[in-house]
PDB file of C-alpha atoms in Angstrom:
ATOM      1  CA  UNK A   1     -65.313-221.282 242.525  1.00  0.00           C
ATOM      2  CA  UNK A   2     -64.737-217.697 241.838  1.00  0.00           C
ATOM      3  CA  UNK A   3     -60.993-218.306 243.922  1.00  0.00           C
ATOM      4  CA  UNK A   4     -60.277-220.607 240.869  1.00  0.00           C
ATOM      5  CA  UNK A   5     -61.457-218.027 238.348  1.00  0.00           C
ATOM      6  CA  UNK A   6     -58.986-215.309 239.782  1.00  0.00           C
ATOM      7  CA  UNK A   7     -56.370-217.727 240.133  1.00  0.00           C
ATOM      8  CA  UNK A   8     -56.365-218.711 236.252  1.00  0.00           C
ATOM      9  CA  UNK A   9     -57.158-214.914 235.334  1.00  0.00           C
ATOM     10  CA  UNK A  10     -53.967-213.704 237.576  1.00  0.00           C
ATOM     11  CA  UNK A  11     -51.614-216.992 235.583  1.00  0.00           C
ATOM     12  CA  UNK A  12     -52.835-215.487 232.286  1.00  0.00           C
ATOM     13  CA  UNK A  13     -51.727-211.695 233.444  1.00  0.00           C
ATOM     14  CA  UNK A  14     -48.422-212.813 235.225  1.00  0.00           C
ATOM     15  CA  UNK A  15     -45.634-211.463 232.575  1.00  0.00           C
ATOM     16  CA  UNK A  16     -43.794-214.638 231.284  1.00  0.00           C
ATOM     17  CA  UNK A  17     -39.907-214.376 231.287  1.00  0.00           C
ATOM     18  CA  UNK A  18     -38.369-212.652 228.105  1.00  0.00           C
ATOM     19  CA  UNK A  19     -35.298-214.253 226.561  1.00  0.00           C
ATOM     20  CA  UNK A  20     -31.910-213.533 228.001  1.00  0.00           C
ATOM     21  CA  UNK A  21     -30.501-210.018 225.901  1.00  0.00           C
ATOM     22  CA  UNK A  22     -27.495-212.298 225.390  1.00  0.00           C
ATOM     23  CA  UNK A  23     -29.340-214.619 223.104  1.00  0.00           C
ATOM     24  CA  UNK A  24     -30.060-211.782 220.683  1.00  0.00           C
ATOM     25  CA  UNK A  25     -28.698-211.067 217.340  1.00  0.00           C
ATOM     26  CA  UNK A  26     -27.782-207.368 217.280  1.00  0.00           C
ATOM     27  CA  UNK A  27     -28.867-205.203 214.580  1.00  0.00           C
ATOM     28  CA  UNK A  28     -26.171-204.946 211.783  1.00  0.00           C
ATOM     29  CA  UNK A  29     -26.648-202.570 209.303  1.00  0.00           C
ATOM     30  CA  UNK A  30     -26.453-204.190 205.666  1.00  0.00           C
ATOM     31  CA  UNK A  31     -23.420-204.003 203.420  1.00  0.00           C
ATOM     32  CA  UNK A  32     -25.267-202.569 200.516  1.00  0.00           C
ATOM     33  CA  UNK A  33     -27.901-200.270 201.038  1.00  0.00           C
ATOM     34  CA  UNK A  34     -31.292-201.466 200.095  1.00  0.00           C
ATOM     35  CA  UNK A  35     -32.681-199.134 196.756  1.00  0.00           C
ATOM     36  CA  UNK A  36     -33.895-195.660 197.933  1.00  0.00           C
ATOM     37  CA  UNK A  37     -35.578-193.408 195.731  1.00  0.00           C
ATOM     38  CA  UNK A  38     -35.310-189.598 195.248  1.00  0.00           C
ATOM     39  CA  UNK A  39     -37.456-187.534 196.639  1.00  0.00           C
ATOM     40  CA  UNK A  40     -38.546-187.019 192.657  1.00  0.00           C
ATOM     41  CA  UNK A  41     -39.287-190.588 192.323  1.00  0.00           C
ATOM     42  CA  UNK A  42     -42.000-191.091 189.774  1.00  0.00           C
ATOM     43  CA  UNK A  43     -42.033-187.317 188.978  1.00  0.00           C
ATOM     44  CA  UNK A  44     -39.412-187.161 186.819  1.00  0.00           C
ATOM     45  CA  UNK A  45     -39.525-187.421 182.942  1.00  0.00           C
ATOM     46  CA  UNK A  46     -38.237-190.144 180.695  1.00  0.00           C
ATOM     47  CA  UNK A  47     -34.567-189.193 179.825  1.00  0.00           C
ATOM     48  CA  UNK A  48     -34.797-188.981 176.294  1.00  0.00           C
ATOM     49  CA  UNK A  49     -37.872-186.065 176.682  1.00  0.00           C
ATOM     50  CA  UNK A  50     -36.099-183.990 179.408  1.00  0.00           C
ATOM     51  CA  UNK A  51     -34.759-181.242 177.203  1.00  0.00           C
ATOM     52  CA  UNK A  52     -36.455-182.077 174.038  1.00  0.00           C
ATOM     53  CA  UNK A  53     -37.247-179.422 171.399  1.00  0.00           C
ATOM     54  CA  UNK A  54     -40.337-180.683 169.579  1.00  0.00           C
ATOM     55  CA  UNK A  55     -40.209-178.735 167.153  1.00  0.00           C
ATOM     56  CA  UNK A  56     -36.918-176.978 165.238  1.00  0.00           C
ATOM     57  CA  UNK A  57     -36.750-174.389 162.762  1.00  0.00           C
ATOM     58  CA  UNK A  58     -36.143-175.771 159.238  1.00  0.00           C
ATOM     59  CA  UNK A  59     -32.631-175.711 158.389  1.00  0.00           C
ATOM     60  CA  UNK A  60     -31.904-172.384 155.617  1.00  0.00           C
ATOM     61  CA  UNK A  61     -28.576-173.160 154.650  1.00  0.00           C
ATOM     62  CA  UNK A  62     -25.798-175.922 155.081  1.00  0.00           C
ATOM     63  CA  UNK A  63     -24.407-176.020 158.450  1.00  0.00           C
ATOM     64  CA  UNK A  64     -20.352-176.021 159.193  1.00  0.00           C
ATOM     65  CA  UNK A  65     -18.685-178.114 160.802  1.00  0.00           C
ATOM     66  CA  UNK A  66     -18.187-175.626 163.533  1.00  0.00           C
ATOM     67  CA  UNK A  67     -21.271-174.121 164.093  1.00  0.00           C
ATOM     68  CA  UNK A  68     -22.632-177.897 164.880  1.00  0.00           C
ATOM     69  CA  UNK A  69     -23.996-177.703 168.038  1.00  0.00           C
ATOM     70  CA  UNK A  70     -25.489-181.153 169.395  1.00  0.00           C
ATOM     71  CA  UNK A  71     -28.104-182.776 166.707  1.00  0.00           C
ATOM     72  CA  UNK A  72     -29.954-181.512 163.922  1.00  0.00           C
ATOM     73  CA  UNK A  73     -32.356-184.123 164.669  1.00  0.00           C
ATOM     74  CA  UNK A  74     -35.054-184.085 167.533  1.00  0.00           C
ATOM     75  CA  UNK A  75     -34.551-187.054 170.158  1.00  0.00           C
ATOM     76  CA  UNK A  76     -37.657-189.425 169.264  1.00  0.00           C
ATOM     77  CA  UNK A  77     -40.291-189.836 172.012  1.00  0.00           C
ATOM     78  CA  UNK A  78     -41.288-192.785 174.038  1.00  0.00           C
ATOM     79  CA  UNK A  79     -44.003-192.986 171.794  1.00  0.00           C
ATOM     80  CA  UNK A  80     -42.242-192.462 168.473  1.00  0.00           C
ATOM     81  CA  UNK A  81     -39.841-195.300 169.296  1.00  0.00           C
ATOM     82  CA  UNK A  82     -42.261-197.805 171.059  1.00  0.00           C
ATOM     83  CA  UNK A  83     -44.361-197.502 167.112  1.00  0.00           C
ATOM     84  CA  UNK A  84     -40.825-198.028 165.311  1.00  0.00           C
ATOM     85  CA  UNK A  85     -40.481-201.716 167.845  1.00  0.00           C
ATOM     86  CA  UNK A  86     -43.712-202.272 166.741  1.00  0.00           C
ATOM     87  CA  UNK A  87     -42.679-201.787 162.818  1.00  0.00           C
ATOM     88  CA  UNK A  88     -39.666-203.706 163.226  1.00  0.00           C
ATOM     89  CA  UNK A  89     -41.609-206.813 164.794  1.00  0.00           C
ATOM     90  CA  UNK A  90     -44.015-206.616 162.526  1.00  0.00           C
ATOM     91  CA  UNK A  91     -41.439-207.138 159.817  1.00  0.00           C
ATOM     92  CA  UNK A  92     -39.738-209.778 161.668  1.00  0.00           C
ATOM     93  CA  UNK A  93     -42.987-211.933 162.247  1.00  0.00           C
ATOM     94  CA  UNK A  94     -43.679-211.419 159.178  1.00  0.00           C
ATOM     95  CA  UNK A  95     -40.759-212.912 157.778  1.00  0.00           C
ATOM     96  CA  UNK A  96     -40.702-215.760 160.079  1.00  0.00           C
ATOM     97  CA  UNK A  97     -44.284-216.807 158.706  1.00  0.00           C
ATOM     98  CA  UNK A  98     -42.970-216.508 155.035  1.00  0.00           C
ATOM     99  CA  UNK A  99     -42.343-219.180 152.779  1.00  0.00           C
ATOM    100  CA  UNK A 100     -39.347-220.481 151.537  1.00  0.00           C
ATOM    101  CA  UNK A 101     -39.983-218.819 147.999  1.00  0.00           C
ATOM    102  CA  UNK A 102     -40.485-215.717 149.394  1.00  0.00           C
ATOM    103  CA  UNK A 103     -38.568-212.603 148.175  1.00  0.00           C
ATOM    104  CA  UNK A 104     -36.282-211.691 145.283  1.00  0.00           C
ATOM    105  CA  UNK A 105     -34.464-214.327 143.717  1.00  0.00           C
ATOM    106  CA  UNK A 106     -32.381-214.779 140.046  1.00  0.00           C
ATOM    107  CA  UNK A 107     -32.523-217.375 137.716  1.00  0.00           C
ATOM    108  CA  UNK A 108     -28.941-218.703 136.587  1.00  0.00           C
ATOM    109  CA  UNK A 109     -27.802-221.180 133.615  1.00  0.00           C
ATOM    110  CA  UNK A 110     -25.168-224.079 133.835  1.00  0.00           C
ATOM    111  CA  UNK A 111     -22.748-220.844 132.585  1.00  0.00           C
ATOM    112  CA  UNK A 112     -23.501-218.959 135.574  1.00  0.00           C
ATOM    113  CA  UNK A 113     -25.770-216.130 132.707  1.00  0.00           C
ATOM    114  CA  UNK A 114     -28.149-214.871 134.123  1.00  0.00           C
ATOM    115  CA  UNK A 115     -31.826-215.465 132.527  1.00  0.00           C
ATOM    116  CA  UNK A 116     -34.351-214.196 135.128  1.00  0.00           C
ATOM    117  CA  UNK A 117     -34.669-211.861 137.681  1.00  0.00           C
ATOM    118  CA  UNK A 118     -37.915-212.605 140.094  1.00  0.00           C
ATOM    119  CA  UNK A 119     -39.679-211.400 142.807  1.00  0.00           C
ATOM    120  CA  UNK A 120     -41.933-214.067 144.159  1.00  0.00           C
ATOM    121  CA  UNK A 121     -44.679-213.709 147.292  1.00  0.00           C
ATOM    122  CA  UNK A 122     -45.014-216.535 149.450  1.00  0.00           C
ATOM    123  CA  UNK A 123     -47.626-216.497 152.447  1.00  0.00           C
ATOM    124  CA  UNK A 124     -46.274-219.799 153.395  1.00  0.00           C
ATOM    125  CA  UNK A 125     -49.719-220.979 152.511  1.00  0.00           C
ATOM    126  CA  UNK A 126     -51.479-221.131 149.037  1.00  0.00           C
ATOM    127  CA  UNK A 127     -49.756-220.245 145.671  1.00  0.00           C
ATOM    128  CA  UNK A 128     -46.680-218.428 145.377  1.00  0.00           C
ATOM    129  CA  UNK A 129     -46.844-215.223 142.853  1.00  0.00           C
ATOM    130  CA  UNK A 130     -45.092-212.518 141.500  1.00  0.00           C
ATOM    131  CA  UNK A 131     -43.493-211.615 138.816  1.00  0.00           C
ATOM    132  CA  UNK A 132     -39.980-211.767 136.731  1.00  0.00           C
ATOM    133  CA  UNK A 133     -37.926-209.708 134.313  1.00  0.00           C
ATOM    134  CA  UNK A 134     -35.192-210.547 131.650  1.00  0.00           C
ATOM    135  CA  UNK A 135     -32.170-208.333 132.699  1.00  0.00           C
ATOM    136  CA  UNK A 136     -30.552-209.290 129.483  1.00  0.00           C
ATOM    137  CA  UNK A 137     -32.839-208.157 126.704  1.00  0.00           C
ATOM    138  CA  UNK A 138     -32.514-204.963 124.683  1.00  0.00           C
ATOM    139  CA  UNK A 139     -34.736-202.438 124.380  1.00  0.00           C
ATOM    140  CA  UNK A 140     -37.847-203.232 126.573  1.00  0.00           C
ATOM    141  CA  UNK A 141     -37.135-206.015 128.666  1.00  0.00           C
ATOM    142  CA  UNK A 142     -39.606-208.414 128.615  1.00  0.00           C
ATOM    143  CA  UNK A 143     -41.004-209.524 131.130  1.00  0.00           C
ATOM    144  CA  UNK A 144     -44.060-211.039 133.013  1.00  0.00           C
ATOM    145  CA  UNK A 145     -46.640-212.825 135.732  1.00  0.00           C
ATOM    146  CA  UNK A 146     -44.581-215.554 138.074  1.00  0.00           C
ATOM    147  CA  UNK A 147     -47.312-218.318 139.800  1.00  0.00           C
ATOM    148  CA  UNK A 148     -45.386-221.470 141.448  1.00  0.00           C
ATOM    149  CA  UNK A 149     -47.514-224.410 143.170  1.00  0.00           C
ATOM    150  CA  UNK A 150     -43.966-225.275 145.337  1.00  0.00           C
ATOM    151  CA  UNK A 151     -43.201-228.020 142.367  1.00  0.00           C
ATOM    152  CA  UNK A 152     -42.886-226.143 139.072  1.00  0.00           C
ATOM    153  CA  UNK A 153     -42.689-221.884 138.428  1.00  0.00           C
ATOM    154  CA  UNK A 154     -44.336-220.703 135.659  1.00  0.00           C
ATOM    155  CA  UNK A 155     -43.115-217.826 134.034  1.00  0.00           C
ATOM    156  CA  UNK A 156     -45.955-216.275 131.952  1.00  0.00           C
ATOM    157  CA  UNK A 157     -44.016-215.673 128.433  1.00  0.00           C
ATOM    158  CA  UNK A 158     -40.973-217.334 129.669  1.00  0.00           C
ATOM    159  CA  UNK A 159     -40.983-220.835 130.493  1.00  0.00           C
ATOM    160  CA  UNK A 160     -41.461-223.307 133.270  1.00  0.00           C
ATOM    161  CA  UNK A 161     -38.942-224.072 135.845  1.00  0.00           C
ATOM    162  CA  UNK A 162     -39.478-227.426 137.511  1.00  0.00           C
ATOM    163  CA  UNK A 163     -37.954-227.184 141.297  1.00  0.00           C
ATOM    164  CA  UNK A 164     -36.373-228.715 143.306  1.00  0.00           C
ATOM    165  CA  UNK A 165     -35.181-227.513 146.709  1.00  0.00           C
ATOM    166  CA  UNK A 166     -30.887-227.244 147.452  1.00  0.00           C
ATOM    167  CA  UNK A 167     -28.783-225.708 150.471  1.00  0.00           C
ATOM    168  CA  UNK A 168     -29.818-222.143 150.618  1.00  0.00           C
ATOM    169  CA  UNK A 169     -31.513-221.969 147.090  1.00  0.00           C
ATOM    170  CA  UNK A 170     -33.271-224.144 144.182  1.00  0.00           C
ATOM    171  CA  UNK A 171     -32.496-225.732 141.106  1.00  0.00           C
ATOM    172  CA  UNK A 172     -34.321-227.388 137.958  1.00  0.00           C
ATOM    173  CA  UNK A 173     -35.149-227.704 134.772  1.00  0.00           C
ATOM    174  CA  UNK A 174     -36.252-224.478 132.249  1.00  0.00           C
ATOM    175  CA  UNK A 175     -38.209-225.483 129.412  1.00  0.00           C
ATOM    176  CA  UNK A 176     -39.163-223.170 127.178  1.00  0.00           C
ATOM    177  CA  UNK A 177     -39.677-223.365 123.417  1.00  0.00           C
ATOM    178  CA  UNK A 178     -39.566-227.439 123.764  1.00  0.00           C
ATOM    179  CA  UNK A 179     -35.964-226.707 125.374  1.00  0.00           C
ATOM    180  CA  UNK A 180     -34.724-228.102 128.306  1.00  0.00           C
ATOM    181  CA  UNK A 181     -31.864-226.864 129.863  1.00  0.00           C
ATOM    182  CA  UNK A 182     -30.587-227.047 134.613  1.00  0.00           C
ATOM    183  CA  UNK A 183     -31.329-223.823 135.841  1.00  0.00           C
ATOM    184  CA  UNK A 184     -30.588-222.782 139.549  1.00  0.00           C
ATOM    185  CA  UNK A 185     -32.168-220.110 141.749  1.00  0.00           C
ATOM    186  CA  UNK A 186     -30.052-218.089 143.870  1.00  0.00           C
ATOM    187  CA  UNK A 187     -30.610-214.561 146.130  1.00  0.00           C
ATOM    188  CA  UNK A 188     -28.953-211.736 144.706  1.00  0.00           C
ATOM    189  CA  UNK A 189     -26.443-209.934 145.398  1.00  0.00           C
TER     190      UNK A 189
END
C-alpha cells in the first residue's frame, strides 16, 4: 500500500510541461506611459497659495501704470473661493425655489406711463409681499405695503391690480378710486 502512496506523491511532484516560449506574447512597452507622479506628489501646495502674500501693505498713494508689478490684489485661498461657490449656490437655489412674483417689477398703463414701481417677495409658497413706490409723484413719492394672494395685488394706498399671468410678465386690471383701467407688469430695465 505504501508503493501506491509514493507512486501518487512522486505524480504530484513530477514538474508538468510549461508552454512552448513560442506561444508567448512578448512584453511591449505601452504607447503612452501610464500617469507617474513626482517625487513631490501630495506634498506640494495648491497653485493658487504657492507664492501667496497674505497680507500686503495698504496702498499710500495711486500707483502708475509703470510701477504695476503683478496684482494689487492677494490670490484668494482654497478656502476663500470654496465659501464664494457656496454664496453663489446659495443664490442660485434660492432663485430656483422662488416664485414667479418674485423680485422687482413696474407697473405700466395702456400708454406705456409708468404708475408703479414694486418690489415683491415670493417664497413660492404663502403670500407674496413687499412693497411699491410712485416714480412719478412730486415731492415725496408716495408710496406703500404690496400683499398679492397670486390672483389680485393690493397696493396699500394705491389700488388693486387683478392678475393675470402673460409671456414673461402679467397684466390686469387697476382699480383705484372706483377706476378701472389694463395695467401690465413688466421687469425693469
Amino acid at each position: 500500500m505504501s508503493g501506491i502512496l509514493i507512486a501518487v506523491l512522486a505524480g504530484w511532484l513530477t514538474p508538468q510541461a510549461a508552454p512552448h516560449p513560442s506561444t508567448l506574447t512578448p512584453y511591449v512597452a505601452p504607447v503612452i506611459r501610464p500617469f507617474e507622479p513626482g517625487s513631490d506628489f501630495g506634498r506640494e501646495r495648491a497653485e493658487g497659495d504657492v507664492a501667496n502674500v497674505a497680507h500686503r501693505r495698504p496702498l499710500t498713494a495711486p500707483v502708475t501704470v509703470e510701477a504695476y508689478a503683478g496684482s494689487y490684489e492677494v490670490t484668494p485661498t482654497d478656502i476663500e473661493i470654496a465659501y464664494e461657490q457656496g454664496v453663489a449656490s446659495a443664490e442660485i437655489r434660492a432663485d430656483q425655489m422662488a416664485g414667479p412674483l418674485d423680485g422687482a417689477w413696474r407697473v405700466v398703463d395702456a400708454t406705456g406711463a409708468t404708475l408703479y414701481d414694486l418690489v415683491l417677495m415670493d417664497a413660492g409658497f404663502g403670500p407674496v409681499e413687499g412693497g411699491w413706490r410712485d416714480p412719478g409723484s412730486t415731492g415725496v413719492p408716495r408710496s406703500g405695503a404690496a400683499l398679492s394672494d397670486g390672483r389680485s395685488l393690493t397696493l396699500e394706498g394705491g389700488g388693486v391690480i387683478t392678475l393675470e399671468r402673460t409671456g414673461g410678465g402679467w397684466s390686469g386690471r387697476l382699480t383705484l378710486d372706483g377706476e378701472t383701467r389694463p395695467v401690465t407688469l413688466t421687469r425693469p430695465d
